[in-house]
mmCIF file of C-alpha atoms in Angstrom:
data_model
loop_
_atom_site.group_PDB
_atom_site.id
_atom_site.type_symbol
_atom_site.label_atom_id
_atom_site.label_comp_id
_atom_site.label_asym_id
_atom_site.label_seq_id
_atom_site.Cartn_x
_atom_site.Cartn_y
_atom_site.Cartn_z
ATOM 1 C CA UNK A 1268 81.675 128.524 110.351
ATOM 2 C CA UNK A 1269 82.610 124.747 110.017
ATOM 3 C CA UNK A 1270 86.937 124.123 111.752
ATOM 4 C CA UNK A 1271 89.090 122.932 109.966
ATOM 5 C CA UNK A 1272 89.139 119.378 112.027
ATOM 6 C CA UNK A 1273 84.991 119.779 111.313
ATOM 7 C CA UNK A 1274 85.440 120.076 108.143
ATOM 8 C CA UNK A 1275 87.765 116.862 108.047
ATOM 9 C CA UNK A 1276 85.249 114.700 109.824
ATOM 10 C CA UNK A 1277 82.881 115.704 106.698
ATOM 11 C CA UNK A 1278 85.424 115.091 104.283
ATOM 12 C CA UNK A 1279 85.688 111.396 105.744
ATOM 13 C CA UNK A 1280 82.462 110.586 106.381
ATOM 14 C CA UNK A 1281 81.693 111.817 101.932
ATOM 15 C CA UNK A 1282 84.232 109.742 101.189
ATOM 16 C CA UNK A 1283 82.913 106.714 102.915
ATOM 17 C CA UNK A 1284 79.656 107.105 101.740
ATOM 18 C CA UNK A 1285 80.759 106.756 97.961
ATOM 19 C CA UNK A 1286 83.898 104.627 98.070
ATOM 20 C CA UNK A 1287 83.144 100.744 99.021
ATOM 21 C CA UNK A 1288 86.883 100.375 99.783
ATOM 22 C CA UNK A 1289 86.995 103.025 102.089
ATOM 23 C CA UNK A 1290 83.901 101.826 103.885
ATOM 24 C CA UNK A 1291 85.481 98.708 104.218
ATOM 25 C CA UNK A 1292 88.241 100.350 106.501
ATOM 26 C CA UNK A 1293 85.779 101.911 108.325
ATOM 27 C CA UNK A 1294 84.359 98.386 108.840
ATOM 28 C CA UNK A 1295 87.630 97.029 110.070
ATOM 29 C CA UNK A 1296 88.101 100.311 112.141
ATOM 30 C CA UNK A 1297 84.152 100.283 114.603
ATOM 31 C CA UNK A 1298 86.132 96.692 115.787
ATOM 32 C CA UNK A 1299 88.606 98.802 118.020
ATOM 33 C CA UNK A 1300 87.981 98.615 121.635
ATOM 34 C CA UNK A 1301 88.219 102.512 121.417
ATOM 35 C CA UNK A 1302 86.785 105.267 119.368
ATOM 36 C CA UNK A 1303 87.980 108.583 118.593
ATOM 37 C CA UNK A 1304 86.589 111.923 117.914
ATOM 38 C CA UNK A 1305 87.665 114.745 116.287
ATOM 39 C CA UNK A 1306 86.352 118.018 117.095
ATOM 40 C CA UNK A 1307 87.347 121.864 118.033
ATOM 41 C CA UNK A 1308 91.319 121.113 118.594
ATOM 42 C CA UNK A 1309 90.470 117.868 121.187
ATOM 43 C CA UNK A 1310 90.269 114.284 120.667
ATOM 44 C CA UNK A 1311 87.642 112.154 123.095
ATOM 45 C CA UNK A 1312 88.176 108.647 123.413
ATOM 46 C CA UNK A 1313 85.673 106.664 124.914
ATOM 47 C CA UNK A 1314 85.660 102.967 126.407
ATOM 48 C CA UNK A 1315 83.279 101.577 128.275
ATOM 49 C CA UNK A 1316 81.730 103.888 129.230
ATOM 50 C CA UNK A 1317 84.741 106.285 130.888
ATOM 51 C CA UNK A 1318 85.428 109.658 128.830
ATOM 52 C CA UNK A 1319 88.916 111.739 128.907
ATOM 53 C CA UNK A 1320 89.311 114.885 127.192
ATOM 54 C CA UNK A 1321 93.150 115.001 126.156
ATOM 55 C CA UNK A 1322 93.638 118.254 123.621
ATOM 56 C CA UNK A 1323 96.068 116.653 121.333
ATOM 57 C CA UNK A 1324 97.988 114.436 123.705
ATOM 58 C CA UNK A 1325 95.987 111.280 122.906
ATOM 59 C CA UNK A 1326 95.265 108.377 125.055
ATOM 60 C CA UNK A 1327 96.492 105.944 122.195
ATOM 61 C CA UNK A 1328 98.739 107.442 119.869
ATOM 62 C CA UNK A 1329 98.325 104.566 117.494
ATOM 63 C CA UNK A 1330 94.620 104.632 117.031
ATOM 64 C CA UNK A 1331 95.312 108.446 116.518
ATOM 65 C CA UNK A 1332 98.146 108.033 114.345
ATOM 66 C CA UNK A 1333 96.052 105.884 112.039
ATOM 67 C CA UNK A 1334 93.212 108.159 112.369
ATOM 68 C CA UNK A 1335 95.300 110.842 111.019
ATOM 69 C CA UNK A 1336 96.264 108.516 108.184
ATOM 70 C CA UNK A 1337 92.976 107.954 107.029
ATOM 71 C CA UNK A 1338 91.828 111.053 107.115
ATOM 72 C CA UNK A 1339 94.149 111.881 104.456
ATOM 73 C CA UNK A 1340 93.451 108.922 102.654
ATOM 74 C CA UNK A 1341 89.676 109.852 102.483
ATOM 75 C CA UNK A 1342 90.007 113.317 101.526
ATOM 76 C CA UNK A 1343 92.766 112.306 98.646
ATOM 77 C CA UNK A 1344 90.873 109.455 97.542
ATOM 78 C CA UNK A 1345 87.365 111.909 97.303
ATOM 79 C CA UNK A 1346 89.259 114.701 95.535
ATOM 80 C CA UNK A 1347 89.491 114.171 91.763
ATOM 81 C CA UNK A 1348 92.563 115.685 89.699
ATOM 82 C CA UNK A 1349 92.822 117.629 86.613
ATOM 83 C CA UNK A 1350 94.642 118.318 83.702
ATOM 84 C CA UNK A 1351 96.821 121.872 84.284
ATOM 85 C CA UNK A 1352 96.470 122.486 80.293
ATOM 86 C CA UNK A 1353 92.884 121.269 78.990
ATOM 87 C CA UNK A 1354 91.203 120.674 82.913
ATOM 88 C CA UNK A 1355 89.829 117.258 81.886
ATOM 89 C CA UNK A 1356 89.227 114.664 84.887
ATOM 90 C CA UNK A 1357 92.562 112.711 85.001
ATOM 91 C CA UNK A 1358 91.319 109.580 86.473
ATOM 92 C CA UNK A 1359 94.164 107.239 86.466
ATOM 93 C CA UNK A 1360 96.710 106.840 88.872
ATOM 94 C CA UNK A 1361 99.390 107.867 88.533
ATOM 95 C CA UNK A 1362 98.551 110.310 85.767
ATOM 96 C CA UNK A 1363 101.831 110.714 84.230
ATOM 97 C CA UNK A 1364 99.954 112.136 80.927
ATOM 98 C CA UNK A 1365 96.345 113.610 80.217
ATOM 99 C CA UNK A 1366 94.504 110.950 78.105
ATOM 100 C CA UNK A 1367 92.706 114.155 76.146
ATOM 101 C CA UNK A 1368 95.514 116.462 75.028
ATOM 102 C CA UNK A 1369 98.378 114.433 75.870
ATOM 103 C CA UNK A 1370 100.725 116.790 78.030
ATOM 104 C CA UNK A 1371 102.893 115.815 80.505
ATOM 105 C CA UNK A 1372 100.945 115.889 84.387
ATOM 106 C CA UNK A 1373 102.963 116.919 87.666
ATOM 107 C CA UNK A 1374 103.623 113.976 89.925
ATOM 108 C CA UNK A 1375 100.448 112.134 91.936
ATOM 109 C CA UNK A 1376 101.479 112.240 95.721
ATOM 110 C CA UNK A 1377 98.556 109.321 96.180
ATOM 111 C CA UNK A 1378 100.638 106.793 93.886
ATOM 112 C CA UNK A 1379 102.977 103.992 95.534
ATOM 113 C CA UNK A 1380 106.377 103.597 93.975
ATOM 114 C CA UNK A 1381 104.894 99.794 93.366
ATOM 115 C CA UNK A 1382 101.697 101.931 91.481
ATOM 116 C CA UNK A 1383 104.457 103.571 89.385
ATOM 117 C CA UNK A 1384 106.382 100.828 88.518
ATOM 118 C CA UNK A 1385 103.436 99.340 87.714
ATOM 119 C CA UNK A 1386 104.169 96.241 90.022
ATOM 120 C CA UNK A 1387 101.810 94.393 92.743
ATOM 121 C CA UNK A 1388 102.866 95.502 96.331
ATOM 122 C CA UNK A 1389 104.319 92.176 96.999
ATOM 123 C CA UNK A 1390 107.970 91.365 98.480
ATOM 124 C CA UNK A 1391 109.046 89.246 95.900
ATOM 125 C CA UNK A 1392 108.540 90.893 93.039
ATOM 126 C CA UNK A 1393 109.704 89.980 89.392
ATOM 127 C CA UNK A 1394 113.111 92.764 89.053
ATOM 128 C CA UNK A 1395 113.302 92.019 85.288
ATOM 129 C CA UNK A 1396 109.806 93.223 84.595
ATOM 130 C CA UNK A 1397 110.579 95.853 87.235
ATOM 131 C CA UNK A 1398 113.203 96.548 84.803
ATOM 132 C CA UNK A 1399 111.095 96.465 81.455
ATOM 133 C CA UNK A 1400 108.746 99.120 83.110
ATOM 134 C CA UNK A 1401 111.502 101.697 84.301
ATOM 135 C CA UNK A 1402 113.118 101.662 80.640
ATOM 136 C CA UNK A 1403 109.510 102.355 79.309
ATOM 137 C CA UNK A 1404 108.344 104.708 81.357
ATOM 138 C CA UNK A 1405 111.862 106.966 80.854
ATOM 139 C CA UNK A 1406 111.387 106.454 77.273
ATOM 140 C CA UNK A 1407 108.629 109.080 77.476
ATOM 141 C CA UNK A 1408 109.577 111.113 80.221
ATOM 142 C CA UNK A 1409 112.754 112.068 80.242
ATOM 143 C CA UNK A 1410 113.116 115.889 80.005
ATOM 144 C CA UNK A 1411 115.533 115.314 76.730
ATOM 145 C CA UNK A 1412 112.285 114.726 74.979
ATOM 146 C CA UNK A 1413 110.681 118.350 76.340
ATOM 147 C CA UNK A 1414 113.476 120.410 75.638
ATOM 148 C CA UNK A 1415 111.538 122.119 72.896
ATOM 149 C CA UNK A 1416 108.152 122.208 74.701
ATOM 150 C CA UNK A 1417 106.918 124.646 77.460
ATOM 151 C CA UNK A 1418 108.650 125.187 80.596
ATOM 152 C CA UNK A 1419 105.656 124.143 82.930
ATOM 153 C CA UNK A 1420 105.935 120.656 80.519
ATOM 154 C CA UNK A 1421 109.447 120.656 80.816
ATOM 155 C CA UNK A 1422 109.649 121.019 85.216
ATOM 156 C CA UNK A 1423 107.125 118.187 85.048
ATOM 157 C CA UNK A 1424 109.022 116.256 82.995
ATOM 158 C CA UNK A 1425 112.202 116.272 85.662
ATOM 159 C CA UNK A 1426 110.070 115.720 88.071
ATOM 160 C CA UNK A 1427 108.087 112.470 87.016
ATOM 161 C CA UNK A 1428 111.502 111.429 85.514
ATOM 162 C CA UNK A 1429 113.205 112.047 88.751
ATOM 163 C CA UNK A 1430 110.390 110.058 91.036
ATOM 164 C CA UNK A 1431 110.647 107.136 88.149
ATOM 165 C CA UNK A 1432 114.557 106.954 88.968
ATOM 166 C CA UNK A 1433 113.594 107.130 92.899
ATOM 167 C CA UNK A 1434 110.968 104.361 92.359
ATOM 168 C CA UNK A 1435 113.232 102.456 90.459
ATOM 169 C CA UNK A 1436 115.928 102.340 92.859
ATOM 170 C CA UNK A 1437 113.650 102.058 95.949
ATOM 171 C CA UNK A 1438 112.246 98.599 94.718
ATOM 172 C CA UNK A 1439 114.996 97.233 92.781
ATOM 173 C CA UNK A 1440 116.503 95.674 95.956
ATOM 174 C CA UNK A 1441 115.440 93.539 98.352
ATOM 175 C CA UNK A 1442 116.732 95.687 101.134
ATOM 176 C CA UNK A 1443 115.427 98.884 100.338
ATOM 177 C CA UNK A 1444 112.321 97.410 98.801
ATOM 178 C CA UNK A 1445 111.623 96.165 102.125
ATOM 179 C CA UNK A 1446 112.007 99.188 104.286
ATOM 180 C CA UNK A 1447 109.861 100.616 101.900
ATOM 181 C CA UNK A 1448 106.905 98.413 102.286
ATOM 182 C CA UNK A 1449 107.671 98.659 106.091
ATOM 183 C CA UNK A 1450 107.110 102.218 105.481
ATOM 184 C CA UNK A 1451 104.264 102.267 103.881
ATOM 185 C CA UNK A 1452 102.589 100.595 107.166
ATOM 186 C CA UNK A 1453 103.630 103.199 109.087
ATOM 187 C CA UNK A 1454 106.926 101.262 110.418
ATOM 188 C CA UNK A 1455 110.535 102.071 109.941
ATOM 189 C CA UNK A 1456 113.968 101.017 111.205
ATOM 190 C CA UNK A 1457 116.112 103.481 113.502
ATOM 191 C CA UNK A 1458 119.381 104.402 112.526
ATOM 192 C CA UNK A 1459 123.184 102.896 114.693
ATOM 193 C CA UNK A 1460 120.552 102.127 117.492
ATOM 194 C CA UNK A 1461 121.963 98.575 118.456
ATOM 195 C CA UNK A 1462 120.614 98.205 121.927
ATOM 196 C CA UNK A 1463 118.002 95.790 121.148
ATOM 197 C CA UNK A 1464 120.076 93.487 118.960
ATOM 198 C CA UNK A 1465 121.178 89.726 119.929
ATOM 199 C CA UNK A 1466 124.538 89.636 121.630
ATOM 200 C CA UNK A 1467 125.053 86.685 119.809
ATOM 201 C CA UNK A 1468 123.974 87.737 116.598
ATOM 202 C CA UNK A 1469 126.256 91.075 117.085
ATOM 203 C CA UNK A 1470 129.333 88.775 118.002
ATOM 204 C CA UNK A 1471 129.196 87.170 114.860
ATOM 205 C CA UNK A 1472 129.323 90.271 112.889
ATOM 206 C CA UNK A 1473 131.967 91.763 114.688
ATOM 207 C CA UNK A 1474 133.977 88.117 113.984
ATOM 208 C CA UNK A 1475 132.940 88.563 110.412
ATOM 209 C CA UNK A 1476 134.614 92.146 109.905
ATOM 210 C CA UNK A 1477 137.815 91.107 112.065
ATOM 211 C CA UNK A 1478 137.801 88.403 109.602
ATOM 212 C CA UNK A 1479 137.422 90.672 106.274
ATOM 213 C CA UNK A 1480 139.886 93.295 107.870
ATOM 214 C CA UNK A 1481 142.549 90.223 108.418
ATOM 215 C CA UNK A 1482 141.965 88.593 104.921
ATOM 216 C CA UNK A 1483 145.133 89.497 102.465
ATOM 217 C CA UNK A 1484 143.770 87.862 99.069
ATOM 218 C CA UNK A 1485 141.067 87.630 96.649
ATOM 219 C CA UNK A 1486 140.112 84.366 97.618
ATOM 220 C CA UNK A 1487 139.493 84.855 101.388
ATOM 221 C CA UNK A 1488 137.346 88.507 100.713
ATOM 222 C CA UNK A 1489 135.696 86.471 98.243
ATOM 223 C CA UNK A 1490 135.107 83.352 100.198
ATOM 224 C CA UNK A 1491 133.113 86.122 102.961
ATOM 225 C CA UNK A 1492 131.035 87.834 99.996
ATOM 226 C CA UNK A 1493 129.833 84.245 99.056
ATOM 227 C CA UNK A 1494 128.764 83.535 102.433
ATOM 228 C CA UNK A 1495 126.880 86.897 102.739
ATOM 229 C CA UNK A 1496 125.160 86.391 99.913
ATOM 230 C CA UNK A 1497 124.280 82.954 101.179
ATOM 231 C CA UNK A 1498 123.000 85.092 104.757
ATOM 232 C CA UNK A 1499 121.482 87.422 102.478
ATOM 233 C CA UNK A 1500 119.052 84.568 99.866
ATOM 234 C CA UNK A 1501 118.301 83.078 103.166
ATOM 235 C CA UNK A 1502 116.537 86.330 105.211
ATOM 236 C CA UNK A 1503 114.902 87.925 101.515
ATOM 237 C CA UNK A 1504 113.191 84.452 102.039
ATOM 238 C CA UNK A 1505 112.446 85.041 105.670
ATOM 239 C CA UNK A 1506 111.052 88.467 105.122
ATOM 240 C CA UNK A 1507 108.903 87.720 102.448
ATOM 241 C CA UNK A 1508 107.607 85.111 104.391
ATOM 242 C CA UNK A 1509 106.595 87.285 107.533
ATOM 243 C CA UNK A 1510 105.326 89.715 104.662
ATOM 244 C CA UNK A 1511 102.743 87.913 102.712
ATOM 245 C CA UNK A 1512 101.602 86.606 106.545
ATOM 246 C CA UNK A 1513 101.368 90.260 107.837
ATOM 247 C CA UNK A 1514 103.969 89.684 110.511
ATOM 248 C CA UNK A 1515 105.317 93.228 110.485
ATOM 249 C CA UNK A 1516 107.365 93.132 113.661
ATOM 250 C CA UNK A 1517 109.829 89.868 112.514
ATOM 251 C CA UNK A 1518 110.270 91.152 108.865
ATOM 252 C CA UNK A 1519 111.406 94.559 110.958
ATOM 253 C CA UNK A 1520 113.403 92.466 112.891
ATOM 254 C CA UNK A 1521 114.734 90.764 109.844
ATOM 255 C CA UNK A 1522 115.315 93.550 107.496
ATOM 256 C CA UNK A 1523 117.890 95.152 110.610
ATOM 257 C CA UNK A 1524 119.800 91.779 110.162
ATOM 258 C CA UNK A 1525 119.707 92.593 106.306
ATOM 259 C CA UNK A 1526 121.085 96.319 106.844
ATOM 260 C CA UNK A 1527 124.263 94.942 108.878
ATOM 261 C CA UNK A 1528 125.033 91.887 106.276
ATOM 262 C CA UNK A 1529 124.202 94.144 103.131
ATOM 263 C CA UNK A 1530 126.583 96.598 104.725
ATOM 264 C CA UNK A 1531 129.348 93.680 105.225
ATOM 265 C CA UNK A 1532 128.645 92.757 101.041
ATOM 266 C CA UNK A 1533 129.310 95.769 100.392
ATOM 267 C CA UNK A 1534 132.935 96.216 102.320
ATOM 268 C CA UNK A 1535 133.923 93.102 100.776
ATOM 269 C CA UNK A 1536 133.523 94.914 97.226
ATOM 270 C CA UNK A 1537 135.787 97.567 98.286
ATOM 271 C CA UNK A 1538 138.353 94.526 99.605
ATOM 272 C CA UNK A 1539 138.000 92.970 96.555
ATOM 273 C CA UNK A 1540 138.509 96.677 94.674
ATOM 274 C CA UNK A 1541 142.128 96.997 96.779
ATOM 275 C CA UNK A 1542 143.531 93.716 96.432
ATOM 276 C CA UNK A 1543 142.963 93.700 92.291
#
């Protein structure tokens, strides 16, 4: 009888055998220095000719990591979905309705919010249109128009609308858009860990707030939310930058300076709020 990590070696090598994207990874994967195999619980790396049998504690946790990823990939990718209510192939992705009879289809874990908002996976990316899409695609799944159909249709119909809304709101700003995309490369920003941050950089936001606690009119909170949004222009520029050149690590680095000056923007609406 085949394991279960066995049976996921098969899975991935099917699924590179009929999908020229996926061999393509593979392609860009046989270039690491190191290989790893899955088999009965324990992962073998080999390089140059030296062998050392870990169990699950790996000798690089990033090859592994991205092993992992993949494998999941492959087997998703190989696995074809159908309808819950006529079991006809849904082939696109996302499936938010089956082409042949038309009912409402329960949200595809493969899809990218920028699949579902039917937007490239690009930094700067056009919010109107990103707009135009999100009133569309609520205009035929909101669960008002299900309220007389069946109550599978009508969970479904929460559910896509619900993911639409989180989609929506995920890539709408700059920000958020760009933690997602960090995300989706396996990177993320931890949270209130400022150990690693400029001094300098962290003395100027501390003079900032002093200077939004001390300010006692209109003009001096709004005089600070003009030059945040200034701060702001200028690193959604920067990030997209590092982005299109695949320099993961600065926009990281870039998007933290974001958080803290998105943060400030956002006290100096809740000055602005008091002092009206």
């Amino acid at each position: 009888m085949l394991s279960l990590n066995n049976l996921g070696v098969i899975c991935i090598s099917q699924a590179l055998q009929h999908s020229p994207k996926l061999l393509a990874i593979r392609q860009c994967l046989s270039k690491a220095s190191s290989r790893a195999t899955l088999y009965n619980n324990s992962i073998t790396f080999s390089s140059k000719g030296t062998r050392r049998h870990t169990g699950f504690r790996l000798l690089n946790e990033s090859i592994v990591k991205h092993v992992s990823s993949l494998q999941r990939t492959f087997c998703t990718a190989s696995a074809k979905l159908h309808c819950w209510n006529c079991g006809q192939s849904v082939e696109q992705t996302p499936a938010f309705f089956c082409l042949s009879c038309n009912f409402v289809q329960p949200p595809d874990e493969r899809a990218s919010y920028f699949l579902i908002m039917e937007c490239d996976q690009t930094f700067a990316l056009d919010t109107q249109r990103l707009q135009k899409t999100y009133l569309k695609l609520q205009r035929s799944l909101h669960p008002d128009n299900f309220s007389q159909k069946t109550v599978k249709e009508q969970e479904y119909s929460e559910y896509q609308s619900a993911l639409v809304n989180k989609a929506y709101r995920t890539l709408l700003k700059p920000l958020s858009r760009g933690l997602y995309m960090l995300e989706l490369n396996g990177m993320g920003i931890e949270e209130g860990t400022d150990a690693g941050a400029d001094p300098l950089f962290l003395m100027e936001l501390m003079e900032i707030n002093q200077a939004l606690d001390e300010a006692r009119s209109k003009e001096e909170s709004a005089m600070i939310g003009a030059s945040m949004k200034e701060k702001l222009k200028d690193l959604t520029e920067q990030i997209d930058a590092s982005l299109h050149k695949g320099e993961l690590q600065a926009a990281k680095a870039l998007l933290a300076q974001m958080k803290y000056f998105a943060n400030i923007e956002e006290k100096v609406k809740e000055k602005l709020s008091e002092l009206m």
